[in-house]
Short mmCIF file of N, CA and C in Angstrom, two decimals:
data_model
loop_
_atom_site.label_atom_id
_atom_site.label_comp_id
_atom_site.label_asym_id
_atom_site.label_seq_id
_atom_site.Cartn_x
_atom_site.Cartn_y
_atom_site.Cartn_z
N MET A 20 186.59 187.96 125.92
CA MET A 20 185.57 187.19 126.61
C MET A 20 186.21 186.03 127.38
N LEU A 21 187.10 185.30 126.71
CA LEU A 21 187.76 184.17 127.36
C LEU A 21 188.66 184.66 128.49
N LYS A 22 189.31 185.81 128.26
CA LYS A 22 190.17 186.39 129.29
C LYS A 22 189.36 186.74 130.54
N THR A 23 188.18 187.28 130.36
CA THR A 23 187.32 187.65 131.47
C THR A 23 186.89 186.41 132.25
N ILE A 24 186.54 185.37 131.56
CA ILE A 24 186.12 184.13 132.22
C ILE A 24 187.28 183.54 133.01
N LEU A 25 188.49 183.59 132.44
CA LEU A 25 189.67 183.07 133.16
C LEU A 25 189.94 183.89 134.42
N TRP A 26 189.83 185.21 134.32
CA TRP A 26 190.03 186.06 135.50
C TRP A 26 188.99 185.78 136.58
N ILE A 27 187.75 185.64 136.17
CA ILE A 27 186.69 185.34 137.14
C ILE A 27 186.95 183.98 137.79
N GLY A 28 187.37 183.02 137.00
CA GLY A 28 187.69 181.70 137.54
C GLY A 28 188.84 181.74 138.53
N CYS A 29 189.88 182.49 138.21
CA CYS A 29 191.02 182.63 139.12
C CYS A 29 190.63 183.31 140.43
N VAL A 30 189.86 184.37 140.33
CA VAL A 30 189.41 185.09 141.53
C VAL A 30 188.51 184.20 142.38
N ALA A 31 187.60 183.46 141.73
CA ALA A 31 186.70 182.57 142.47
C ALA A 31 187.50 181.46 143.17
N THR A 32 188.49 180.91 142.49
CA THR A 32 189.33 179.87 143.09
C THR A 32 190.10 180.42 144.27
N LEU A 33 190.68 181.59 144.13
CA LEU A 33 191.42 182.23 145.22
C LEU A 33 190.52 182.53 146.41
N LEU A 34 189.32 183.00 146.14
CA LEU A 34 188.37 183.30 147.21
C LEU A 34 187.97 182.03 147.96
N CYS A 35 187.67 180.97 147.22
CA CYS A 35 187.31 179.70 147.87
C CYS A 35 188.46 179.16 148.71
N TRP A 36 189.69 179.25 148.20
CA TRP A 36 190.85 178.81 148.97
C TRP A 36 190.99 179.63 150.25
N ALA A 37 190.85 180.94 150.16
CA ALA A 37 191.00 181.82 151.33
C ALA A 37 189.95 181.49 152.39
N ILE A 38 188.72 181.25 151.98
CA ILE A 38 187.67 180.89 152.94
C ILE A 38 187.99 179.55 153.60
N GLY A 39 188.45 178.59 152.82
CA GLY A 39 188.82 177.29 153.37
C GLY A 39 189.99 177.37 154.34
N ALA A 40 191.00 178.16 154.00
CA ALA A 40 192.16 178.32 154.88
C ALA A 40 191.76 179.00 156.18
N TYR A 41 190.92 180.03 156.09
CA TYR A 41 190.45 180.73 157.28
C TYR A 41 189.66 179.79 158.18
N ASN A 42 188.75 179.01 157.59
CA ASN A 42 187.94 178.07 158.38
C ASN A 42 188.80 177.01 159.05
N ARG A 43 189.84 176.56 158.37
CA ARG A 43 190.75 175.57 158.96
C ARG A 43 191.47 176.16 160.16
N LEU A 44 191.97 177.39 160.03
CA LEU A 44 192.66 178.02 161.14
C LEU A 44 191.73 178.24 162.34
N VAL A 45 190.51 178.65 162.07
CA VAL A 45 189.54 178.84 163.16
C VAL A 45 189.25 177.51 163.85
N ARG A 46 189.06 176.46 163.07
CA ARG A 46 188.77 175.14 163.64
C ARG A 46 189.94 174.63 164.48
N LEU A 47 191.16 174.79 163.99
CA LEU A 47 192.33 174.32 164.74
C LEU A 47 192.54 175.14 166.02
N ARG A 48 192.31 176.45 165.94
CA ARG A 48 192.45 177.28 167.15
C ARG A 48 191.39 176.89 168.17
N ALA A 49 190.18 176.63 167.73
CA ALA A 49 189.12 176.20 168.65
C ALA A 49 189.48 174.87 169.31
N ALA A 50 190.11 173.97 168.57
CA ALA A 50 190.51 172.69 169.14
C ALA A 50 191.57 172.87 170.22
N THR A 51 192.49 173.81 170.03
CA THR A 51 193.50 174.06 171.06
C THR A 51 192.86 174.64 172.32
N ILE A 52 191.93 175.53 172.15
CA ILE A 52 191.26 176.14 173.30
C ILE A 52 190.44 175.09 174.05
N GLU A 53 189.74 174.25 173.32
CA GLU A 53 188.93 173.20 173.95
C GLU A 53 189.82 172.21 174.69
N SER A 54 190.93 171.80 174.10
CA SER A 54 191.81 170.85 174.77
C SER A 54 192.44 171.48 176.01
N HIS A 55 192.69 172.77 175.97
CA HIS A 55 193.23 173.47 177.14
C HIS A 55 192.20 173.50 178.27
N LYS A 56 190.93 173.72 177.93
CA LYS A 56 189.87 173.73 178.95
C LYS A 56 189.73 172.36 179.61
N VAL A 57 189.82 171.29 178.81
CA VAL A 57 189.73 169.94 179.37
C VAL A 57 190.90 169.69 180.32
N LEU A 58 192.07 170.12 179.92
CA LEU A 58 193.26 169.94 180.76
C LEU A 58 193.12 170.72 182.08
N GLN A 59 192.62 171.94 182.01
CA GLN A 59 192.41 172.73 183.22
C GLN A 59 191.38 172.06 184.13
N ASN A 60 190.35 171.50 183.53
CA ASN A 60 189.31 170.83 184.31
C ASN A 60 189.88 169.63 185.08
N TYR A 61 190.73 168.83 184.41
CA TYR A 61 191.35 167.69 185.08
C TYR A 61 192.30 168.16 186.17
N ALA A 62 193.01 169.23 185.93
CA ALA A 62 193.91 169.77 186.95
C ALA A 62 193.12 170.24 188.18
N LEU A 63 191.98 170.85 187.93
CA LEU A 63 191.13 171.28 189.04
C LEU A 63 190.57 170.07 189.80
N ASP A 64 190.19 169.03 189.06
CA ASP A 64 189.71 167.81 189.70
C ASP A 64 190.79 167.20 190.59
N LYS A 65 192.03 167.29 190.15
CA LYS A 65 193.14 166.74 190.93
C LYS A 65 193.30 167.52 192.23
N LYS A 66 193.14 168.85 192.16
CA LYS A 66 193.28 169.67 193.35
C LYS A 66 192.22 169.35 194.39
N ILE A 67 191.00 169.08 193.94
CA ILE A 67 189.91 168.88 194.89
C ILE A 67 189.62 167.40 195.16
N SER A 68 190.43 166.51 194.58
CA SER A 68 190.18 165.07 194.80
C SER A 68 190.49 164.74 196.26
N SER A 69 189.88 163.68 196.71
CA SER A 69 190.01 163.29 198.12
C SER A 69 191.33 162.59 198.41
N GLY A 70 192.13 162.33 197.41
CA GLY A 70 193.43 161.70 197.62
C GLY A 70 193.40 160.19 197.62
N LEU A 71 192.32 159.59 197.17
CA LEU A 71 192.27 158.14 197.09
C LEU A 71 193.23 157.65 196.02
N GLN A 72 193.95 156.59 196.32
CA GLN A 72 195.00 156.09 195.43
C GLN A 72 194.47 155.73 194.04
N ASP A 73 193.35 155.01 193.97
CA ASP A 73 192.79 154.60 192.68
C ASP A 73 192.35 155.81 191.85
N GLN A 74 191.74 156.78 192.51
CA GLN A 74 191.30 157.98 191.79
C GLN A 74 192.49 158.77 191.28
N ASP A 75 193.54 158.85 192.09
CA ASP A 75 194.73 159.59 191.69
C ASP A 75 195.38 158.98 190.45
N VAL A 76 195.46 157.68 190.41
CA VAL A 76 196.08 157.00 189.26
C VAL A 76 195.25 157.23 188.01
N GLN A 77 193.94 157.10 188.13
CA GLN A 77 193.07 157.32 186.98
C GLN A 77 193.13 158.78 186.52
N LEU A 78 193.15 159.68 187.48
CA LEU A 78 193.19 161.10 187.15
C LEU A 78 194.51 161.47 186.48
N GLU A 79 195.61 160.91 186.97
CA GLU A 79 196.92 161.16 186.34
C GLU A 79 196.93 160.67 184.90
N ALA A 80 196.32 159.52 184.64
CA ALA A 80 196.24 159.00 183.28
C ALA A 80 195.42 159.93 182.39
N LYS A 81 194.31 160.44 182.93
CA LYS A 81 193.48 161.37 182.17
C LYS A 81 194.22 162.68 181.90
N ILE A 82 194.96 163.16 182.90
CA ILE A 82 195.73 164.40 182.73
C ILE A 82 196.80 164.22 181.66
N GLN A 83 197.50 163.08 181.68
CA GLN A 83 198.53 162.83 180.69
C GLN A 83 197.94 162.75 179.28
N MET A 84 196.78 162.10 179.16
CA MET A 84 196.12 162.01 177.86
C MET A 84 195.68 163.41 177.39
N ALA A 85 195.16 164.22 178.31
CA ALA A 85 194.74 165.58 177.96
C ALA A 85 195.94 166.43 177.56
N LYS A 86 197.08 166.25 178.24
CA LYS A 86 198.30 166.99 177.85
C LYS A 86 198.74 166.61 176.44
N ASN A 87 198.71 165.31 176.15
CA ASN A 87 199.10 164.85 174.81
C ASN A 87 198.16 165.41 173.75
N THR A 88 196.86 165.40 174.04
CA THR A 88 195.88 165.94 173.10
C THR A 88 196.11 167.44 172.88
N HIS A 89 196.36 168.14 173.97
CA HIS A 89 196.61 169.59 173.87
C HIS A 89 197.88 169.88 173.07
N ASP A 90 198.96 169.15 173.37
CA ASP A 90 200.20 169.36 172.63
C ASP A 90 200.03 169.07 171.14
N SER A 91 199.28 168.03 170.81
CA SER A 91 199.03 167.71 169.40
C SER A 91 198.22 168.81 168.72
N ALA A 92 197.20 169.31 169.42
CA ALA A 92 196.36 170.37 168.85
C ALA A 92 197.17 171.63 168.63
N VAL A 93 198.03 171.98 169.59
CA VAL A 93 198.87 173.18 169.45
C VAL A 93 199.85 173.00 168.30
N LEU A 94 200.44 171.82 168.18
CA LEU A 94 201.39 171.56 167.10
C LEU A 94 200.72 171.68 165.73
N LEU A 95 199.54 171.09 165.57
CA LEU A 95 198.82 171.19 164.29
C LEU A 95 198.46 172.64 163.96
N TYR A 96 198.00 173.37 164.97
CA TYR A 96 197.64 174.78 164.76
C TYR A 96 198.87 175.59 164.35
N ASN A 97 199.97 175.42 165.08
CA ASN A 97 201.18 176.18 164.77
C ASN A 97 201.71 175.86 163.37
N GLN A 98 201.63 174.60 162.98
CA GLN A 98 202.06 174.23 161.63
C GLN A 98 201.17 174.90 160.58
N ALA A 99 199.88 174.94 160.84
CA ALA A 99 198.95 175.56 159.88
C ALA A 99 199.19 177.06 159.77
N VAL A 100 199.49 177.71 160.89
CA VAL A 100 199.73 179.16 160.88
C VAL A 100 200.99 179.50 160.09
N LYS A 101 201.99 178.64 160.16
CA LYS A 101 203.28 178.92 159.51
C LYS A 101 203.34 178.41 158.07
N GLN A 102 202.36 177.66 157.66
CA GLN A 102 202.38 177.01 156.34
C GLN A 102 202.12 178.01 155.22
N PHE A 103 202.91 177.90 154.16
CA PHE A 103 202.69 178.74 152.98
C PHE A 103 201.62 178.07 152.14
N PRO A 104 200.69 178.76 151.61
CA PRO A 104 200.37 180.18 151.60
C PRO A 104 199.36 180.61 152.66
N ALA A 105 198.95 179.67 153.55
CA ALA A 105 197.98 180.03 154.59
C ALA A 105 198.55 181.08 155.54
N ARG A 106 199.85 181.24 155.54
CA ARG A 106 200.50 182.26 156.37
C ARG A 106 199.92 183.65 156.09
N PHE A 107 199.55 183.91 154.85
CA PHE A 107 198.98 185.21 154.49
C PHE A 107 197.63 185.43 155.17
N ILE A 108 196.81 184.41 155.18
CA ILE A 108 195.51 184.50 155.86
C ILE A 108 195.73 184.65 157.36
N ALA A 109 196.68 183.89 157.91
CA ALA A 109 196.97 183.97 159.34
C ALA A 109 197.42 185.37 159.74
N THR A 110 198.26 185.97 158.92
CA THR A 110 198.73 187.32 159.21
C THR A 110 197.59 188.33 159.09
N LEU A 111 196.79 188.18 158.06
CA LEU A 111 195.69 189.11 157.81
C LEU A 111 194.69 189.11 158.96
N PHE A 112 194.41 187.93 159.53
CA PHE A 112 193.41 187.82 160.59
C PHE A 112 194.02 187.61 161.97
N SER A 113 195.29 187.89 162.13
CA SER A 113 196.00 187.86 163.42
C SER A 113 195.98 186.50 164.11
N PHE A 114 196.16 185.44 163.37
CA PHE A 114 196.34 184.12 163.97
C PHE A 114 197.82 184.02 164.33
N LYS A 115 198.12 183.88 165.61
CA LYS A 115 199.50 183.81 166.06
C LYS A 115 199.79 182.42 166.60
N PRO A 116 201.06 181.96 166.47
CA PRO A 116 201.41 180.66 167.04
C PRO A 116 201.19 180.64 168.55
N LEU A 117 200.83 179.47 169.07
CA LEU A 117 200.61 179.29 170.49
C LEU A 117 201.83 178.61 171.11
N THR A 118 201.96 178.74 172.42
CA THR A 118 203.04 178.05 173.12
C THR A 118 202.55 176.70 173.60
N HIS A 119 203.48 175.79 173.82
CA HIS A 119 203.13 174.45 174.28
C HIS A 119 202.95 174.38 175.78
N ASN A 120 203.31 175.45 176.50
CA ASN A 120 203.21 175.34 177.95
C ASN A 120 201.75 175.33 178.38
N ILE A 121 201.52 175.04 179.60
CA ILE A 121 200.16 174.83 180.09
C ILE A 121 199.58 176.13 180.64
N GLY A 122 200.08 177.24 180.19
CA GLY A 122 199.49 178.52 180.55
C GLY A 122 198.25 178.78 179.71
N LYS A 123 197.75 179.98 179.79
CA LYS A 123 196.58 180.33 178.98
C LYS A 123 196.94 180.34 177.50
N PRO A 124 196.03 179.88 176.64
CA PRO A 124 196.26 180.07 175.20
C PRO A 124 196.26 181.56 174.89
N GLU A 125 197.11 181.96 173.98
CA GLU A 125 197.21 183.38 173.63
C GLU A 125 196.05 183.83 172.80
#
């Protein structure tokens, strides 16, 4: 009886951990995609801006901040994907590391 309760407790703990790890990976991947969209939006704004000096300076500051946010989000996601034991969940659900370049997220 005690053995059964211990097994059920271990399985329940493992299941709760797996759900938490999966949710964390999904949340971090969503943050990288969102930060990439913001960065693309600022880049598009730069292309269509009228070339006013004040707007260009402000836009460059926003682009740099968006790049930093994107790089941080990618770094956190990549660390989570490679971290033991979450690596097993990442492999099972095909979470792959992302690149830091400003191309499309994989």
